[in-house]
GROMACS .gro file of C-alpha atoms in nm:
model
  452
    1MET     CA    1   0.833  -0.578  -4.252
    2PRO     CA    2   1.185  -0.727  -4.220
    3ALA     CA    3   1.297  -0.831  -3.875
    4ASP     CA    4   1.569  -0.566  -3.866
    5SER     CA    5   1.346  -0.279  -3.977
    6PRO     CA    6   1.301   0.009  -3.730
    7VAL     CA    7   0.965   0.037  -3.568
    8GLY     CA    8   0.759   0.325  -3.707
    9ALA     CA    9   0.648   0.463  -4.038
   10PRO     CA   10   0.853   0.351  -4.345
   11GLY     CA   11   1.127   0.594  -4.437
   12LYS     CA   12   1.113   0.784  -4.105
   13PRO     CA   13   1.390   0.766  -3.844
   14PRO     CA   14   1.293   0.622  -3.504
   15GLN     CA   15   1.168   0.879  -3.255
   16ASP     CA   16   1.428   0.995  -3.004
   17PRO     CA   17   1.285   0.933  -2.655
   18PHE     CA   18   1.535   1.175  -2.501
   19ALA     CA   19   1.451   1.469  -2.726
   20LEU     CA   20   1.231   1.611  -2.450
   21VAL     CA   21   1.525   1.611  -2.204
   22ARG     CA   22   1.730   1.832  -2.435
   23THR     CA   23   1.466   2.105  -2.455
   24ARG     CA   24   1.429   2.410  -2.235
   25GLY     CA   25   1.078   2.293  -2.162
   26TYR     CA   26   1.214   1.990  -1.974
   27VAL     CA   27   1.415   2.219  -1.745
   28GLY     CA   28   1.094   2.407  -1.679
   29LEU     CA   29   0.924   2.075  -1.607
   30LEU     CA   30   1.190   1.997  -1.345
   31VAL     CA   31   1.140   2.337  -1.183
   32MET     CA   32   0.766   2.273  -1.183
   33ALA     CA   33   0.818   1.931  -1.019
   34ALA     CA   34   1.035   2.086  -0.747
   35VAL     CA   35   0.781   2.361  -0.680
   36LEU     CA   36   0.489   2.117  -0.671
   37GLY     CA   37   0.678   1.896  -0.429
   38VAL     CA   38   0.649   2.155  -0.152
   39PRO     CA   39   0.269   2.206  -0.120
   40ILE     CA   40   0.180   1.846  -0.210
   41SER     CA   41   0.420   1.689   0.039
   42ALA     CA   42   0.306   1.940   0.303
   43ALA     CA   43  -0.056   1.842   0.234
   44ALA     CA   44   0.040   1.473   0.252
   45TYR     CA   45   0.207   1.537   0.587
   46GLY     CA   46  -0.110   1.706   0.710
   47PHE     CA   47  -0.322   1.415   0.585
   48LEU     CA   48  -0.108   1.161   0.773
   49ALA     CA   49  -0.103   1.380   1.084
   50LEU     CA   50  -0.483   1.407   1.077
   51VAL     CA   51  -0.525   1.029   1.050
   52ASN     CA   52  -0.266   0.973   1.322
   53GLU     CA   53  -0.451   1.207   1.558
   54LEU     CA   54  -0.798   1.072   1.477
   55GLN     CA   55  -0.711   0.708   1.546
   56PRO     CA   56  -0.643   0.746   1.921
   57TRP     CA   57  -0.910   1.014   1.955
   58THR     CA   58  -1.188   0.794   1.815
   59TYR     CA   59  -1.068   0.476   1.987
   60THR     CA   60  -0.947   0.603   2.327
   61ASP     CA   61  -1.043   0.964   2.394
   62LEU     CA   62  -1.400   0.958   2.263
   63PRO     CA   63  -1.517   0.671   2.488
   64LYS     CA   64  -1.375   0.853   2.791
   65ALA     CA   65  -1.549   1.173   2.683
   66LEU     CA   66  -1.875   0.975   2.672
   67GLY     CA   67  -1.828   0.862   3.035
   68PHE     CA   68  -1.655   0.525   3.001
   69GLU     CA   69  -1.354   0.458   3.224
   70ALA     CA   70  -1.177   0.282   2.938
   71THR     CA   71  -1.252   0.177   2.584
   72PRO     CA   72  -1.532  -0.085   2.602
   73PRO     CA   73  -1.458  -0.421   2.435
   74TRP     CA   74  -1.751  -0.366   2.199
   75TRP     CA   75  -1.635  -0.020   2.088
   76PRO     CA   76  -1.503  -0.134   1.746
   77LEU     CA   77  -1.860  -0.221   1.645
   78PRO     CA   78  -2.002   0.134   1.636
   79LEU     CA   79  -1.666   0.269   1.521
   80LEU     CA   80  -1.651   0.047   1.212
   81ALA     CA   81  -2.025   0.086   1.148
   82VAL     CA   82  -1.974   0.462   1.122
   83ALA     CA   83  -1.673   0.401   0.898
   84GLY     CA   84  -1.883   0.183   0.670
   85LEU     CA   85  -2.165   0.437   0.663
   86LEU     CA   86  -1.931   0.725   0.575
   87VAL     CA   87  -1.741   0.533   0.309
   88GLY     CA   88  -2.056   0.381   0.160
   89ALA     CA   89  -2.233   0.716   0.139
   90THR     CA   90  -1.923   0.881  -0.009
   91LEU     CA   91  -1.891   0.620  -0.282
   92ARG     CA   92  -2.265   0.636  -0.350
   93TYR     CA   93  -2.320   1.010  -0.365
   94LEU     CA   94  -1.993   1.194  -0.433
   95PRO     CA   95  -1.838   1.207  -0.782
   96GLY     CA   96  -1.588   0.938  -0.871
   97THR     CA   97  -1.519   0.606  -0.705
   98GLY     CA   98  -1.338   0.727  -0.394
   99GLY     CA   99  -1.007   0.619  -0.542
  100HIS     CA  100  -0.906   0.284  -0.685
  101LYS     CA  101  -1.052  -0.043  -0.559
  102PRO     CA  102  -0.787  -0.196  -0.330
  103ALA     CA  103  -0.898  -0.555  -0.396
  104GLU     CA  104  -0.778  -0.507  -0.753
  105GLY     CA  105  -0.425  -0.418  -0.646
  106LEU     CA  106  -0.232  -0.094  -0.635
  107SER     CA  107  -0.339   0.111  -0.937
  108THR     CA  108  -0.161   0.420  -1.069
  109SER     CA  109  -0.334   0.440  -1.406
  110GLY     CA  110  -0.441   0.798  -1.465
  111ALA     CA  111  -0.483   1.087  -1.226
  112PRO     CA  112  -0.833   1.151  -1.085
  113LYS     CA  113  -1.025   1.460  -1.191
  114ALA     CA  114  -1.041   1.756  -0.956
  115ILE     CA  115  -1.409   1.693  -0.884
  116GLU     CA  116  -1.322   1.343  -0.758
  117LEU     CA  117  -1.061   1.456  -0.501
  118PRO     CA  118  -1.307   1.535  -0.215
  119GLY     CA  119  -1.456   1.186  -0.238
  120ILE     CA  120  -1.111   1.025  -0.229
  121LEU     CA  121  -1.016   1.234   0.075
  122VAL     CA  122  -1.334   1.163   0.273
  123ALA     CA  123  -1.333   0.789   0.197
  124ALA     CA  124  -0.966   0.760   0.288
  125VAL     CA  125  -0.993   0.948   0.618
  126ALA     CA  126  -1.299   0.747   0.723
  127THR     CA  127  -1.127   0.421   0.628
  128LEU     CA  128  -0.793   0.489   0.791
  129ALA     CA  129  -0.904   0.678   1.102
  130LEU     CA  130  -1.188   0.449   1.208
  131GLY     CA  131  -1.015   0.114   1.193
  132ALA     CA  132  -1.050  -0.052   0.852
  133VAL     CA  133  -0.745  -0.261   0.762
  134LEU     CA  134  -0.594  -0.060   0.475
  135GLY     CA  135  -0.304   0.182   0.439
  136PRO     CA  136  -0.258   0.544   0.328
  137GLU     CA  137  -0.035   0.495   0.024
  138ALA     CA  138  -0.305   0.452  -0.244
  139PRO     CA  139  -0.509   0.759  -0.142
  140LEU     CA  140  -0.190   0.965  -0.122
  141ILE     CA  141  -0.086   0.857  -0.472
  142ALA     CA  142  -0.428   0.950  -0.612
  143LEU     CA  143  -0.454   1.277  -0.420
  144GLY     CA  144  -0.097   1.374  -0.508
  145SER     CA  145  -0.136   1.318  -0.881
  146GLY     CA  146  -0.483   1.474  -0.900
  147THR     CA  147  -0.382   1.779  -0.699
  148ALA     CA  148  -0.066   1.835  -0.904
  149ILE     CA  149  -0.253   1.837  -1.234
  150TRP     CA  150  -0.531   2.055  -1.088
  151LEU     CA  151  -0.279   2.315  -0.963
  152VAL     CA  152  -0.093   2.328  -1.294
  153ARG     CA  153  -0.412   2.352  -1.499
  154LEU     CA  154  -0.521   2.651  -1.294
  155LEU     CA  155  -0.229   2.834  -1.457
  156LYS     CA  156  -0.216   2.644  -1.786
  157PRO     CA  157  -0.559   2.508  -1.887
  158ASP     CA  158  -0.426   2.371  -2.218
  159LEU     CA  159  -0.170   2.145  -2.049
  160PRO     CA  160  -0.053   1.881  -2.303
  161GLU     CA  161  -0.145   1.523  -2.217
  162GLN     CA  162   0.216   1.400  -2.207
  163VAL     CA  163   0.323   1.683  -1.975
  164GLY     CA  164   0.017   1.620  -1.760
  165ALA     CA  165   0.121   1.257  -1.714
  166VAL     CA  166   0.467   1.364  -1.595
  167VAL     CA  167   0.318   1.629  -1.364
  168GLY     CA  168   0.075   1.376  -1.218
  169ALA     CA  169   0.359   1.129  -1.159
  170ALA     CA  170   0.562   1.399  -0.983
  171GLY     CA  171   0.266   1.474  -0.756
  172SER     CA  172   0.239   1.105  -0.663
  173PHE     CA  173   0.613   1.087  -0.593
  174ALA     CA  174   0.594   1.391  -0.366
  175ALA     CA  175   0.294   1.256  -0.174
  176VAL     CA  176   0.461   0.923  -0.085
  177SER     CA  177   0.815   1.062  -0.065
  178THR     CA  178   0.906   0.918   0.276
  179LEU     CA  179   0.602   0.706   0.362
  180LEU     CA  180   0.783   0.382   0.272
  181GLY     CA  181   1.102   0.477   0.453
  182SER     CA  182   1.289   0.628   0.159
  183PRO     CA  183   1.214   0.829  -0.156
  184LEU     CA  184   1.390   0.551  -0.348
  185THR     CA  185   1.144   0.285  -0.232
  186GLY     CA  186   0.850   0.504  -0.328
  187ALA     CA  187   1.008   0.564  -0.669
  188PHE     CA  188   1.044   0.192  -0.736
  189LEU     CA  189   0.688   0.131  -0.616
  190LEU     CA  190   0.542   0.385  -0.857
  191MET     CA  191   0.770   0.272  -1.138
  192GLU     CA  192   0.665  -0.094  -1.108
  193ALA     CA  193   0.299  -0.022  -1.039
  194SER     CA  194   0.265   0.206  -1.342
  195GLY     CA  195   0.454  -0.023  -1.577
  196ILE     CA  196   0.696   0.253  -1.679
  197GLY     CA  197   0.986   0.106  -1.872
  198GLY     CA  198   1.215   0.142  -2.171
  199PRO     CA  199   1.389   0.463  -2.270
  200MET     CA  200   1.107   0.680  -2.136
  201LEU     CA  201   1.173   0.557  -1.781
  202GLY     CA  202   1.437   0.818  -1.704
  203VAL     CA  203   1.243   1.096  -1.872
  204VAL     CA  204   0.946   1.044  -1.641
  205LEU     CA  205   1.140   0.927  -1.335
  206VAL     CA  206   1.376   1.224  -1.296
  207PRO     CA  207   1.102   1.486  -1.228
  208GLY     CA  208   0.936   1.239  -0.992
  209LEU     CA  209   1.259   1.176  -0.801
  210LEU     CA  210   1.317   1.550  -0.773
  211ALA     CA  211   0.966   1.601  -0.635
  212ALA     CA  212   1.018   1.309  -0.395
  213GLY     CA  213   1.346   1.454  -0.271
  214ILE     CA  214   1.183   1.793  -0.211
  215GLY     CA  215   0.892   1.618  -0.042
  216SER     CA  216   1.127   1.426   0.186
  217LEU     CA  217   1.292   1.751   0.296
  218VAL     CA  218   0.948   1.901   0.364
  219PHE     CA  219   0.851   1.601   0.578
  220ILE     CA  220   1.175   1.630   0.778
  221GLY     CA  221   1.130   2.006   0.820
  222LEU     CA  222   0.768   1.972   0.932
  223ASP     CA  223   0.868   1.702   1.179
  224SER     CA  224   1.132   1.932   1.328
  225TRP     CA  225   0.885   2.223   1.341
  226THR     CA  226   0.578   2.042   1.473
  227GLY     CA  227   0.729   1.745   1.658
  228LEU     CA  228   0.448   1.523   1.526
  229GLY     CA  229   0.677   1.273   1.352
  230THR     CA  230   0.777   1.200   0.994
  231TYR     CA  231   0.514   0.924   0.943
  232SER     CA  232   0.782   0.724   0.765
  233LEU     CA  233   0.807   0.345   0.770
  234ALA     CA  234   1.094   0.266   1.007
  235LEU     CA  235   1.206   0.012   1.266
  236PRO     CA  236   1.404   0.159   1.558
  237GLU     CA  237   1.554  -0.174   1.668
  238VAL     CA  238   1.630  -0.479   1.454
  239PRO     CA  239   1.779  -0.800   1.601
  240HIS     CA  240   2.109  -0.917   1.456
  241ALA     CA  241   2.087  -1.148   1.155
  242SER     CA  242   2.348  -1.419   1.098
  243THR     CA  243   2.477  -1.523   0.757
  244PRO     CA  244   2.206  -1.728   0.581
  245ASP     CA  245   2.250  -2.106   0.589
  246VAL     CA  246   2.101  -2.398   0.396
  247ALA     CA  247   1.812  -2.444   0.642
  248GLU     CA  248   1.701  -2.083   0.599
  249PHE     CA  249   1.708  -2.112   0.222
  250GLY     CA  250   1.479  -2.411   0.264
  251TRP     CA  251   1.250  -2.197   0.480
  252ALA     CA  252   1.258  -1.930   0.207
  253LEU     CA  253   1.087  -2.178  -0.027
  254VAL     CA  254   0.829  -2.271   0.236
  255ILE     CA  255   0.747  -1.911   0.333
  256GLY     CA  256   0.714  -1.810  -0.031
  257LEU     CA  257   0.473  -2.096  -0.099
  258VAL     CA  258   0.262  -2.040   0.215
  259ALA     CA  259   0.240  -1.663   0.160
  260ALA     CA  260   0.132  -1.714  -0.201
  261LEU     CA  261  -0.148  -1.949  -0.093
  262VAL     CA  262  -0.269  -1.727   0.193
  263GLY     CA  263  -0.241  -1.399   0.003
  264THR     CA  264  -0.408  -1.534  -0.309
  265GLY     CA  265  -0.693  -1.664  -0.096
  266ILE     CA  266  -0.740  -1.322   0.065
  267ARG     CA  267  -0.735  -1.141  -0.269
  268ARG     CA  268  -0.969  -1.379  -0.449
  269LEU     CA  269  -1.217  -1.378  -0.161
  270ALA     CA  270  -1.212  -0.996  -0.159
  271LEU     CA  271  -1.270  -0.987  -0.535
  272LEU     CA  272  -1.558  -1.231  -0.494
  273ALA     CA  273  -1.721  -1.011  -0.229
  274GLN     CA  274  -1.656  -0.678  -0.405
  275PRO     CA  275  -1.940  -0.689  -0.664
  276ARG     CA  276  -2.185  -0.800  -0.395
  277VAL     CA  277  -2.086  -0.503  -0.183
  278GLU     CA  278  -2.125  -0.268  -0.479
  279ARG     CA  279  -2.482  -0.383  -0.543
  280HIS     CA  280  -2.583  -0.268  -0.191
  281ARG     CA  281  -2.315  -0.009  -0.132
  282ILE     CA  282  -2.411   0.159   0.197
  283VAL     CA  283  -2.565  -0.138   0.381
  284ALA     CA  284  -2.296  -0.382   0.266
  285THR     CA  285  -2.011  -0.146   0.356
  286VAL     CA  286  -2.155  -0.107   0.706
  287LEU     CA  287  -2.180  -0.486   0.734
  288MET     CA  288  -1.819  -0.527   0.625
  289GLY     CA  289  -1.720  -0.270   0.886
  290LEU     CA  290  -1.900  -0.477   1.149
  291VAL     CA  291  -1.715  -0.788   1.027
  292VAL     CA  292  -1.382  -0.609   1.080
  293ALA     CA  293  -1.496  -0.498   1.426
  294GLY     CA  294  -1.612  -0.849   1.518
  295LEU     CA  295  -1.278  -0.998   1.420
  296ALA     CA  296  -1.092  -0.739   1.628
  297ILE     CA  297  -1.311  -0.814   1.929
  298ALA     CA  298  -1.266  -1.189   1.881
  299PHE     CA  299  -0.888  -1.151   1.879
  300ALA     CA  300  -0.893  -0.930   2.189
  301GLU     CA  301  -1.118  -1.169   2.382
  302GLY     CA  302  -0.921  -1.474   2.270
  303THR     CA  303  -0.576  -1.342   2.357
  304GLY     CA  304  -0.623  -1.063   2.611
  305ARG     CA  305  -0.439  -0.825   2.380
  306ALA     CA  306  -0.565  -0.500   2.228
  307ALA     CA  307  -0.823  -0.507   1.951
  308THR     CA  308  -0.623  -0.233   1.775
  309GLU     CA  309  -0.369  -0.498   1.670
  310VAL     CA  310  -0.630  -0.619   1.421
  311LEU     CA  311  -0.763  -0.272   1.333
  312TYR     CA  312  -0.583  -0.014   1.118
  313SER     CA  313  -0.314  -0.067   0.855
  314GLY     CA  314  -0.039  -0.200   1.082
  315GLN     CA  315   0.217   0.055   0.963
  316SER     CA  316   0.300   0.191   1.308
  317ALA     CA  317   0.261  -0.154   1.467
  318LEU     CA  318   0.546  -0.322   1.275
  319GLY     CA  319   0.818  -0.187   1.505
  320PRO     CA  320   0.645  -0.284   1.833
  321LEU     CA  321   0.555  -0.623   1.685
  322LEU     CA  322   0.921  -0.703   1.617
  323ALA     CA  323   1.051  -0.548   1.940
  324ASN     CA  324   0.795  -0.730   2.158
  325SER     CA  325   0.778  -1.055   1.960
  326ALA     CA  326   0.885  -1.259   2.264
  327GLU     CA  327   0.560  -1.158   2.439
  328TYR     CA  328   0.346  -1.335   2.178
  329SER     CA  329   0.269  -1.704   2.191
  330VAL     CA  330   0.249  -1.900   1.868
  331GLY     CA  331  -0.126  -1.931   1.925
  332ALA     CA  332  -0.167  -1.556   1.963
  333LEU     CA  333   0.036  -1.492   1.647
  334THR     CA  334  -0.165  -1.747   1.453
  335LEU     CA  335  -0.495  -1.597   1.569
  336LEU     CA  336  -0.364  -1.250   1.478
  337VAL     CA  337  -0.284  -1.368   1.124
  338VAL     CA  338  -0.632  -1.522   1.088
  339CYS     CA  339  -0.826  -1.224   1.226
  340LYS     CA  340  -0.613  -0.957   1.058
  341GLY     CA  341  -0.619  -1.148   0.730
  342LEU     CA  342  -0.998  -1.179   0.727
  343ALA     CA  343  -1.036  -0.815   0.834
  344TYR     CA  344  -0.798  -0.718   0.555
  345CYS     CA  345  -1.009  -0.916   0.309
  346ALA     CA  346  -1.331  -0.745   0.422
  347SER     CA  347  -1.166  -0.404   0.403
  348LEU     CA  348  -1.032  -0.471   0.054
  349SER     CA  349  -1.380  -0.554  -0.071
  350ALA     CA  350  -1.559  -0.247   0.064
  351PHE     CA  351  -1.335   0.036   0.186
  352ARG     CA  352  -1.081   0.266   0.021
  353GLY     CA  353  -0.711   0.263   0.101
  354GLY     CA  354  -0.386   0.096   0.009
  355PRO     CA  355  -0.297  -0.274   0.032
  356ILE     CA  356   0.072  -0.243   0.121
  357PHE     CA  357   0.095  -0.204   0.500
  358PRO     CA  358  -0.161  -0.473   0.598
  359ALA     CA  359   0.021  -0.714   0.366
  360MET     CA  360   0.353  -0.627   0.531
  361PHE     CA  361   0.205  -0.670   0.879
  362LEU     CA  362   0.049  -1.007   0.794
  363GLY     CA  363   0.374  -1.133   0.644
  364ALA     CA  364   0.575  -1.011   0.942
  365THR     CA  365   0.337  -1.177   1.190
  366GLY     CA  366   0.343  -1.504   1.001
  367GLY     CA  367   0.722  -1.491   0.980
  368ILE     CA  368   0.753  -1.434   1.355
  369ALA     CA  369   0.521  -1.729   1.420
  370LEU     CA  370   0.735  -1.955   1.197
  371SER     CA  371   1.056  -1.837   1.366
  372HIS     CA  372   0.962  -2.057   1.663
  373LEU     CA  373   1.039  -2.360   1.445
  374PRO     CA  374   1.390  -2.508   1.415
  375GLY     CA  375   1.635  -2.360   1.164
  376LEU     CA  376   1.474  -2.017   1.128
  377ASP     CA  377   1.586  -1.704   1.314
  378LEU     CA  378   1.362  -1.409   1.393
  379THR     CA  379   1.500  -1.136   1.166
  380PRO     CA  380   1.519  -1.337   0.840
  381ALA     CA  381   1.173  -1.484   0.912
  382PHE     CA  382   1.035  -1.133   0.966
  383ALA     CA  383   1.191  -1.006   0.642
  384MET     CA  384   1.093  -1.305   0.430
  385GLY     CA  385   0.735  -1.288   0.553
  386ILE     CA  386   0.710  -0.920   0.457
  387GLY     CA  387   0.861  -0.977   0.113
  388ALA     CA  388   0.651  -1.282   0.030
  389MET     CA  389   0.315  -1.139   0.137
  390SER     CA  390   0.390  -0.801  -0.024
  391VAL     CA  391   0.464  -0.951  -0.365
  392THR     CA  392   0.159  -1.178  -0.343
  393MET     CA  393  -0.075  -0.887  -0.276
  394LEU     CA  394   0.098  -0.626  -0.497
  395GLY     CA  395   0.257  -0.830  -0.775
  396LEU     CA  396   0.564  -0.600  -0.759
  397PRO     CA  397   0.875  -0.813  -0.695
  398LEU     CA  398   1.142  -0.541  -0.692
  399THR     CA  399   0.942  -0.316  -0.459
  400SER     CA  400   0.869  -0.612  -0.230
  401VAL     CA  401   1.240  -0.693  -0.194
  402LEU     CA  402   1.316  -0.329  -0.115
  403LEU     CA  403   1.033  -0.303   0.140
  404ALA     CA  404   1.156  -0.610   0.324
  405THR     CA  405   1.526  -0.524   0.325
  406LEU     CA  406   1.563  -0.144   0.343
  407LEU     CA  407   1.326  -0.153   0.640
  408LEU     CA  408   1.585  -0.355   0.836
  409GLY     CA  409   1.877  -0.119   0.783
  410SER     CA  410   2.217  -0.290   0.784
  411GLN     CA  411   2.058  -0.626   0.869
  412GLY     CA  412   1.861  -0.606   0.547
  413ILE     CA  413   2.177  -0.658   0.339
  414THR     CA  414   2.245  -0.982   0.526
  415VAL     CA  415   1.899  -1.130   0.470
  416MET     CA  416   1.852  -0.996   0.115
  417PRO     CA  417   1.943  -1.327  -0.059
  418LEU     CA  418   1.676  -1.507   0.145
  419VAL     CA  419   1.419  -1.237   0.071
  420ILE     CA  420   1.491  -1.254  -0.302
  421VAL     CA  421   1.435  -1.630  -0.309
  422THR     CA  422   1.115  -1.598  -0.107
  423VAL     CA  423   0.980  -1.317  -0.325
  424VAL     CA  424   1.053  -1.507  -0.646
  425VAL     CA  425   0.878  -1.821  -0.517
  426ALA     CA  426   0.575  -1.627  -0.392
  427TYR     CA  427   0.555  -1.425  -0.714
  428VAL     CA  428   0.563  -1.728  -0.944
  429VAL     CA  429   0.321  -1.934  -0.733
  430SER     CA  430   0.074  -1.648  -0.691
  431LYS     CA  431   0.076  -1.581  -1.065
  432ARG     CA  432   0.015  -1.949  -1.132
  433LEU     CA  433  -0.279  -1.942  -0.890
  434SER     CA  434  -0.429  -1.626  -1.039
  435PRO     CA  435  -0.684  -1.660  -1.319
  436ALA     CA  436  -0.552  -1.583  -1.668
  437PRO     CA  437  -0.675  -1.258  -1.826
  438ALA     CA  438  -0.951  -1.292  -2.082
  439GLY     CA  439  -0.816  -1.359  -2.429
  440SER     CA  440  -0.488  -1.511  -2.307
  441ALA     CA  441  -0.351  -1.843  -2.424
  442ARG     CA  442  -0.510  -2.025  -2.132
  443ALA     CA  443  -0.848  -1.904  -2.247
  444GLY     CA  444  -0.838  -2.178  -2.509
  445ALA     CA  445  -1.037  -2.395  -2.272
  446HIS     CA  446  -1.330  -2.159  -2.334
  447GLY     CA  447  -1.323  -2.199  -2.706
  448ASP     CA  448  -1.056  -1.950  -2.809
  449PRO     CA  449  -0.776  -2.082  -3.028
  450LYS     CA  450  -0.450  -2.168  -2.856
  451PRO     CA  451  -0.119  -2.047  -2.996
  452ARG     CA  452   0.085  -2.310  -3.177
   0.00000   0.00000   0.00000
């Protein structure tokens, strides 16, 4: 075929990717996306509210109800053992896999079947509410897409595959509409994670953005009605950031390199442990829960601070961490990175949840620790740490820049050049440290021919 020939069958014009947009059916698809945004975002709000209520109830209220004056130092042990038992039994006995495996990154490939949704819900609630170090974004994406397709197929059982993909994407958009601080950030996350690109990007993205906008309004309305909160990633107070200088650009290179090394180590160790956990699902998941609990107790005993700083995803702890950063010694911050990082690794290998918020918390903590060194201010260190660790764990550079900068409001614009440099360094280094996929050019060492 000549180099300038159109792709496709000989003699046929290239397919118009925007033909769907010009049909009445696409308008109906937009209406469907807007309608689906209401119940799915309301359900997502309820899911986050449930987790938010269960965390203090299981950690603080339950020990008092059992007769303890305060939460005992050893309380994370039974808490995480129960979490491991529930998650292990769910993955063993309920249909499906309880959602995607977080050690393998953030996956958006294909919506789960309706029969798999209960397992995803139970595994996610047990993981998030009882202290494992993972976030809510991955379960929400899976539940949102699966629920959307299930609802539509109740009315239209013969739903075409292409329309089903768009409907599932809209459900995911609605479920994470404000979780990451803005519908726009969630849109970029799903766009990068799914690999959507080319002319079809707008065709799929527009219904998703509409569902996300509707979902954001639902979250705001439910917050006003219930007073429970919007459960959106936000920092109430951000220290002023000065114009970046040469020293901080040097630190951007260092932070990107360090985050790539640390994050790659966490991910590879989790992937190494994952098949061993799967061979003994229930017992091994309980053991991994006890590892998380032991690390939380070790941090609490070593620093005098709360064990909950190691437990949970870290989403709601980012604001207090930045606001109270002066109260942490460098030693306490370093121990927090070590304990939270190892707990994150154990959770990735055995539990079900999302990898984003623990990565952000680890990067922020490491950045704050480095800000005690000359030539690096607090706010840019905080932002660069978040961006570098996020891209190392997610492999999504654009989303990582947005997470680190939009979170800081007006100060994010000031530090954005530093974050971009850090994210690029961490992305390239982490990809160089990652093993090449089977069949790639680097596989030539195993006997496959190398490209010339």
